[in-house]
Amino acid sequence: MTLVERLMARDEEALREAIATYGGVVFGMAKRVVNDPNLAEEVAQDTFLSLWHRPGAFDSRKGSMGSFLVGVARNKSVDLVRREESLRRRRDSLAAEVESRAVVHPAADGLGAVDDREQVKDALAQLSDMQREAVVLAYFGGRTYREVAVELGVPEGTAKTRLRDGLLRLRQLLASES
Amino acid sequence: MSMDRSHEELRALVAPYAVGAVPADEMDVIRMHIMSCDECASELESIQVAVDDLAFAVEPVPLPPGFTERVMAQVAAERPAEAVGARSKRRFSFSLLPALAAAALLLATAVMAAGFVDARSDLGSSRRISAALWRAKADFTLAGEGRATAKMLTTSDGGMVFISRGLAEAEEGRDYQLWLMRGPCTEIAAPACEKISAGTFEVTDGVAVVRSGDSLRGFKRAAVTVERDGGAPQPTTIPVLLSA
């Protein structure tokens, strides 16, 4: 039986396995977006409880369990950030992140090969600073394009264009690497 | 929001839409445009790949100590509630009249207001009681194809009663299943819209009644789907009845 089938059969051991395999990336995404360990744990718990309540929501034709769960964690995190209006609180640290071109490490973690992560990070690093800012604010910051415009001090149309150009460039870079 | 915005103007919203950065007030207009514009639909598909890939940029962070046990404790805490749900998942094979009578007693106020002061002593007519229930104020009104309709009401004990008219009897090996939904349920297929089973039921003479001690509080919509005998953990078919 697949993990999803076992979850649907209410096998609690399957949920433990899912947490062991995907917990790190789910928590990583939550922590990155909400920027608070306690809230991030709340999001991560909620993500796995959703998986337990609705394993059928995962569609294996649309991608891996890892990217599905990270997507769920990201959506829940963005909802939380928007709800709690914790934007102000994390503005400074996010600005620092926009600047950084993180390097680093780790071992297998359920989302895919480390190569994938390095590829995506390389691709992000190859965007223009303006494109990267817009993409990072929208994706990891949960900002709407209007909020991106305000934060970057540009017209709304410019924020939309930077998002579009950045994402299309990302697509191009990742397609040519794989 | 003007509906006659230019294609170019709307295309500029496709990338923000893909990354979840379209403000709520523009959601409908961009969704509708993407549905009707091949160019924007294919751009969305292409950008979506990049957005999905962004998930890979996340660094895993070790879970806080005790995380797994805290999740499993919540799962364990939900078990008794699930047992109740499982019980109500049994077929409602009781005859219609006692169910209606019980519902009528719980809705005594509504029934009396509807002119059935003698509801307690005169339970002989299920048709009259269901007519009275039908006029009571509903929490949810469900509609479907043709003449099929249903209502859900809160009873005086804080539970609920569901009553439907005009549904055909389910085919052999199939059951009707009642769902309560909470969370963002504008799109009921969205994973964030939580769908909770309120049990399966059968239709007798075009009428069905489901009684449950569970509260309707916090739920935003209700639906009925046709599922395999005994019901499904989540809806697998398009609702035959759905509330607004």
XYZ file of C-alpha atoms in Angstrom:
422
model
C 0.000 0.000 0.000
C 1.193 3.516 -0.688
C 1.538 6.048 2.088
C -1.670 7.770 0.950
C -3.618 4.527 0.893
C -2.419 3.745 4.408
C -3.426 7.239 5.556
C -6.848 6.728 4.028
C -7.073 3.449 5.934
C -6.457 5.497 9.137
C -3.032 3.940 9.770
C -1.427 6.226 12.361
C 1.979 4.700 11.718
C 1.750 6.095 8.171
C 1.326 9.594 9.584
C 4.427 9.121 11.738
C 6.321 8.103 8.611
C 5.073 11.135 6.722
C 6.256 13.400 9.549
C 9.644 11.671 9.695
C 10.132 12.031 5.935
C 8.653 15.454 5.205
C 8.649 17.184 8.600
C 11.909 19.039 7.970
C 10.880 20.676 4.709
C 7.365 21.432 5.944
C 8.746 23.086 9.070
C 11.419 24.813 6.960
C 8.797 26.384 4.709
C 6.606 27.425 7.637
C 9.542 28.938 9.499
C 10.694 30.821 6.450
C 7.300 32.393 5.810
C 6.027 33.075 9.341
C 9.471 33.738 10.848
C 8.489 32.599 14.313
C 9.288 29.103 15.626
C 6.075 28.746 17.630
C 3.808 29.862 14.815
C 5.826 27.702 12.417
C 5.225 24.658 14.586
C 1.519 25.481 14.608
C 1.507 25.612 10.804
C 3.512 22.385 10.514
C 1.198 20.560 12.928
C -1.787 21.871 11.035
C -0.260 20.692 7.744
C 0.129 17.121 8.979
C -3.294 17.126 10.622
C -4.767 18.230 7.275
C -2.961 15.330 5.634
C -4.466 13.036 8.252
C -7.966 14.443 7.809
C -7.881 14.646 4.024
C -5.247 12.358 2.516
C -7.397 12.308 -0.628
C -6.489 15.934 -1.313
C -3.054 14.762 -2.442
C -3.023 13.931 -6.146
C 0.068 11.951 -7.098
C -0.386 12.891 -10.757
C 0.339 16.502 -9.872
C 3.664 15.983 -8.129
C 5.367 14.439 -5.140
C 3.998 14.195 -1.626
C 6.890 16.402 -0.499
C 6.100 19.303 -2.783
C 2.381 18.903 -2.035
C 2.964 19.200 1.712
C 5.374 22.109 1.312
C 2.729 23.832 -0.825
C 0.096 23.238 1.863
C 2.476 24.576 4.519
C 3.197 27.619 2.392
C -0.520 28.368 1.890
C -1.262 27.950 5.577
C 1.711 30.145 6.460
C 0.649 32.874 4.054
C -2.890 32.763 5.469
C -1.475 33.081 8.948
C 0.848 35.928 8.045
C -1.989 37.792 6.371
C -4.378 37.087 9.202
C -2.064 38.150 11.953
C -0.672 41.043 9.990
C 2.721 40.105 11.186
C 4.150 41.736 8.091
C 5.667 44.582 10.012
C 7.331 42.267 12.487
C 9.260 40.404 9.852
C 9.957 43.105 7.317
C 13.532 43.641 8.376
C 14.564 40.011 8.333
C 12.932 39.446 4.958
C 14.725 42.421 3.491
C 17.967 40.846 4.692
C 16.984 37.604 3.011
C 16.264 39.315 -0.266
C 19.837 40.546 -0.177
C 21.394 37.232 0.685
C 22.365 34.595 -1.785
C 22.338 31.724 0.635
C 24.755 28.891 0.135
C 24.743 25.648 2.093
C 24.242 22.075 2.661
C 22.058 19.374 3.937
C 21.261 15.749 3.272
C 18.212 14.072 1.778
C 15.027 15.405 3.313
C 12.002 14.109 1.471
C 11.570 16.892 -1.030
C 14.015 15.583 -3.579
C 17.691 15.520 -4.279
C 19.805 18.280 -2.817
C 20.665 19.049 -6.429
C 17.114 20.284 -6.920
C 17.494 22.758 -4.104
C 20.834 24.000 -5.368
C 19.389 24.365 -8.856
C 16.448 26.418 -7.693
C 18.642 28.564 -5.486
C 21.116 29.096 -8.315
C 18.275 30.067 -10.592
C 16.913 32.498 -7.992
C 20.375 33.989 -7.683
C 20.527 34.551 -11.430
C 17.423 36.738 -11.467
C 17.977 40.464 -11.440
C 17.837 41.929 -7.941
C 14.545 43.611 -8.796
C 12.980 40.391 -10.040
C 14.240 38.392 -7.073
C 12.909 40.930 -4.580
C 9.439 40.758 -6.099
C 9.372 36.947 -6.299
C 10.700 36.452 -2.754
C 8.278 38.983 -1.272
C 5.289 37.392 -3.016
C 6.217 33.752 -2.596
C 7.933 33.595 0.782
C 6.474 36.808 2.149
C 2.878 36.128 1.164
C 2.493 39.674 -0.159
C -0.006 40.648 -2.807
C 1.426 42.485 -5.816
C 0.017 45.732 -4.398
C 1.909 45.184 -1.148
C 5.029 44.316 -3.141
C 4.629 47.631 -4.988
C 4.289 49.578 -1.731
C 7.236 47.860 -0.109
C 9.505 48.332 -3.069
C 8.228 51.835 -3.725
C 7.308 51.120 -7.351
C 4.051 51.448 -9.307
C 1.729 48.428 -9.175
C 2.254 47.748 -12.857
C 5.991 47.510 -12.289
C 5.515 45.051 -9.427
C 3.366 42.844 -11.677
C 5.920 42.995 -14.489
C 8.816 42.110 -12.183
C 6.906 39.122 -10.843
C 6.079 37.951 -14.339
C 9.564 38.446 -15.753
C 11.129 36.864 -12.687
C 8.938 33.774 -12.778
C 9.267 33.307 -16.536
C 13.051 33.654 -16.265
C 13.076 31.147 -13.410
C 11.135 28.715 -15.540
C 13.567 29.183 -18.385
C 16.634 28.734 -16.159
C 15.274 25.602 -14.514
C 14.119 24.098 -17.797
C 17.540 24.539 -19.362
C 19.320 22.998 -16.376
C 17.302 19.829 -16.123
C -14.320 46.052 -10.664
C -14.861 46.692 -14.327
C -15.406 43.572 -16.382
C -14.184 45.032 -19.648
C -10.544 45.317 -18.739
C -8.204 44.710 -21.610
C -6.523 41.405 -22.265
C -3.095 42.950 -21.636
C -4.223 44.347 -18.339
C -5.538 40.961 -17.287
C -2.540 39.062 -18.578
C -0.401 41.111 -16.196
C -2.352 39.476 -13.358
C -1.512 35.920 -14.428
C 1.923 35.826 -12.751
C 0.665 37.366 -9.496
C -2.202 34.856 -9.622
C 0.192 31.913 -10.031
C 2.119 32.951 -6.937
C -1.011 33.720 -4.884
C -0.400 37.484 -4.946
C -3.691 38.665 -6.435
C -5.764 40.642 -3.894
C -9.167 39.177 -3.067
C -11.089 41.863 -4.971
C -9.464 40.878 -8.273
C -9.655 37.106 -7.847
C -12.917 36.571 -9.704
C -12.024 38.687 -12.686
C -8.677 36.957 -13.252
C -10.090 33.472 -12.711
C -12.832 34.124 -15.236
C -10.405 35.566 -17.722
C -8.012 32.610 -17.471
C -10.905 30.240 -18.033
C -11.840 31.971 -21.250
C -8.381 32.921 -22.600
C -6.127 30.209 -24.010
C -3.092 32.455 -24.087
C -3.359 33.339 -20.405
C -4.176 29.746 -19.463
C -1.013 28.514 -21.141
C 1.059 31.288 -19.578
C -0.330 30.292 -16.187
C 0.630 26.684 -16.798
C 4.141 27.678 -17.688
C 4.593 30.024 -14.735
C 3.027 27.503 -12.368
C 5.932 25.145 -13.026
C 8.359 27.794 -11.779
C 6.199 28.532 -8.738
C 6.018 24.826 -7.865
C 9.790 24.612 -8.207
C 10.223 27.421 -5.691
C 9.173 24.944 -3.001
C 12.484 23.201 -3.621
C 14.384 26.289 -2.533
C 13.301 25.741 1.058
C 15.921 24.534 3.499
C 14.704 21.738 5.756
C 14.782 22.723 9.421
C 14.902 20.021 12.118
C 11.537 19.641 13.811
C 11.282 20.880 17.402
C 11.654 18.066 19.957
C 8.381 16.279 20.667
C 6.738 17.500 17.449
C 5.631 14.062 16.243
C 4.182 13.173 19.642
C 2.234 16.435 19.777
C 0.669 15.734 16.378
C -0.085 12.138 17.302
C -1.665 13.304 20.580
C -4.055 15.498 18.604
C -4.871 12.586 16.336
C -5.542 10.447 19.415
C -7.692 13.179 20.962
C -9.874 13.163 17.865
C -10.488 9.433 18.031
C -13.612 9.482 20.231
C -15.163 12.100 17.950
C -14.415 9.881 14.993
C -16.068 6.957 16.721
C -19.247 9.026 16.997
C -18.929 9.917 13.342
C -18.488 6.277 12.457
C -21.657 5.438 14.302
C -23.609 8.087 12.463
C -22.107 6.756 9.248
C -24.329 3.721 9.621
C -27.206 3.663 7.236
C -30.202 5.567 8.456
C -32.483 2.635 7.866
C -35.032 3.657 10.472
C -38.510 4.304 9.240
C -39.229 7.862 8.341
C -42.012 8.584 10.797
C -40.176 8.165 14.122
C -37.336 10.246 12.725
C -39.719 12.978 11.735
C -41.475 12.769 15.087
C -38.175 13.149 16.943
C -37.187 16.056 14.752
C -40.597 17.645 15.222
C -40.302 17.454 19.007
C -36.923 19.111 18.891
C -38.348 21.747 16.646
C -41.509 22.126 18.686
C -41.378 25.886 18.561
C -41.068 25.980 14.830
C -43.722 23.357 14.416
C -46.159 25.188 16.647
C -45.430 28.443 14.959
C -46.294 26.698 11.742
C -49.714 25.890 13.111
C -49.155 22.325 14.219
C -49.940 22.869 17.868
C -51.008 19.259 18.100
C -47.749 17.902 16.704
C -47.012 15.983 19.901
C -50.265 14.114 19.995
C -50.862 13.853 16.312
C -47.787 12.306 14.778
C -49.855 10.267 12.402
C -49.051 12.323 9.386
C -45.430 12.411 8.389
C -46.407 14.566 5.467
C -47.838 17.257 7.714
C -44.840 17.222 10.023
C -42.395 17.400 7.183
C -44.400 20.274 5.765
C -44.080 22.060 9.097
C -40.370 21.339 9.284
C -40.107 22.606 5.786
C -41.454 25.989 6.777
C -39.169 26.363 9.787
C -36.212 28.735 9.444
C -33.295 26.896 7.863
C -29.573 27.290 8.538
C -28.848 25.870 5.101
C -31.020 25.504 2.041
C -29.646 23.066 -0.501
C -30.580 22.935 -4.153
C -29.818 20.487 -6.915
C -30.907 19.319 -10.316
C -34.602 19.390 -11.043
C -36.884 19.611 -8.029
C -34.504 18.167 -5.461
C -34.073 20.447 -2.449
C -33.122 20.109 1.191
C -32.944 22.124 4.376
C -30.860 21.874 7.491
C -32.102 23.246 10.782
C -30.694 23.599 14.263
C -32.715 21.723 16.852
C -33.463 22.853 20.399
C -30.877 20.433 21.801
C -28.148 22.127 19.730
C -28.077 19.296 17.215
C -29.322 19.412 13.667
C -31.847 17.888 11.357
C -31.553 17.495 7.609
C -34.613 16.967 5.477
C -34.685 16.537 1.728
C -37.365 16.269 -0.911
C -37.288 15.196 -4.514
C -34.192 12.966 -4.456
C -34.526 9.660 -6.271
C -33.705 6.500 -4.340
C -29.978 5.753 -4.541
C -28.881 2.993 -6.896
C -27.966 -0.440 -5.573
C -24.597 -0.282 -3.802
C -24.744 3.511 -3.431
C -25.641 5.775 -0.550
C -26.356 9.445 -0.256
C -23.833 11.120 2.033
C -24.297 14.416 3.801
C -21.305 16.779 4.166
C -20.723 19.841 6.274
C -18.047 22.260 5.126
C -15.972 24.836 6.918
C -13.052 27.075 6.039
C -12.678 28.887 2.699
C -15.417 27.097 0.749
C -16.172 29.381 -2.192
C -14.447 26.637 -4.183
C -15.707 23.510 -2.494
C -13.086 21.364 -4.251
C -10.291 23.392 -2.643
C -8.305 21.326 -0.143
C -8.579 24.174 2.391
C -12.353 23.747 2.398
C -12.789 21.130 5.092
C -15.521 18.572 4.359
C -16.835 16.572 7.259
C -19.215 13.651 6.862
C -22.512 13.953 8.708
C -23.524 10.424 7.771
C -25.133 8.484 4.961
C -28.847 8.194 4.376
C -31.516 6.577 2.250
C -34.458 8.147 0.521
C -37.945 6.758 1.138
C -40.860 7.991 -0.944
C -38.810 10.953 -2.098
C -38.107 12.168 1.439
C -35.102 11.711 3.701
C -34.466 12.877 7.247
C -31.116 12.815 9.032
C -30.987 13.597 12.735
C -27.697 14.260 14.469
C -26.611 15.588 17.838
C -23.725 17.388 16.121
C -23.945 21.166 15.917
C -24.063 23.120 12.673
C -22.116 25.910 14.305
C -19.024 27.012 12.403
C -20.060 25.336 9.178
C -20.469 27.476 6.093
C -21.968 25.146 3.519
C -23.567 21.760 3.194
C -23.706 19.264 0.347
C -24.999 15.806 -0.531
C -23.056 13.437 -2.776
C -23.673 9.888 -3.983
C -21.000 7.574 -2.608
C -20.360 3.856 -2.441
C -22.367 1.933 0.122
C -21.441 3.008 3.641
C -20.004 6.341 2.582
C -16.531 7.698 1.757
C -13.941 9.527 3.896
C -14.158 12.502 1.510
C -16.634 13.355 -1.264
C -15.709 11.670 -4.544
C -18.536 12.883 -6.774
C -20.114 16.163 -7.774
C -22.793 17.144 -5.226
C -26.394 16.372 -6.113
C -27.436 18.982 -3.541
C -25.436 22.028 -2.482
C -26.114 25.044 -0.325
C -25.298 28.553 -1.533
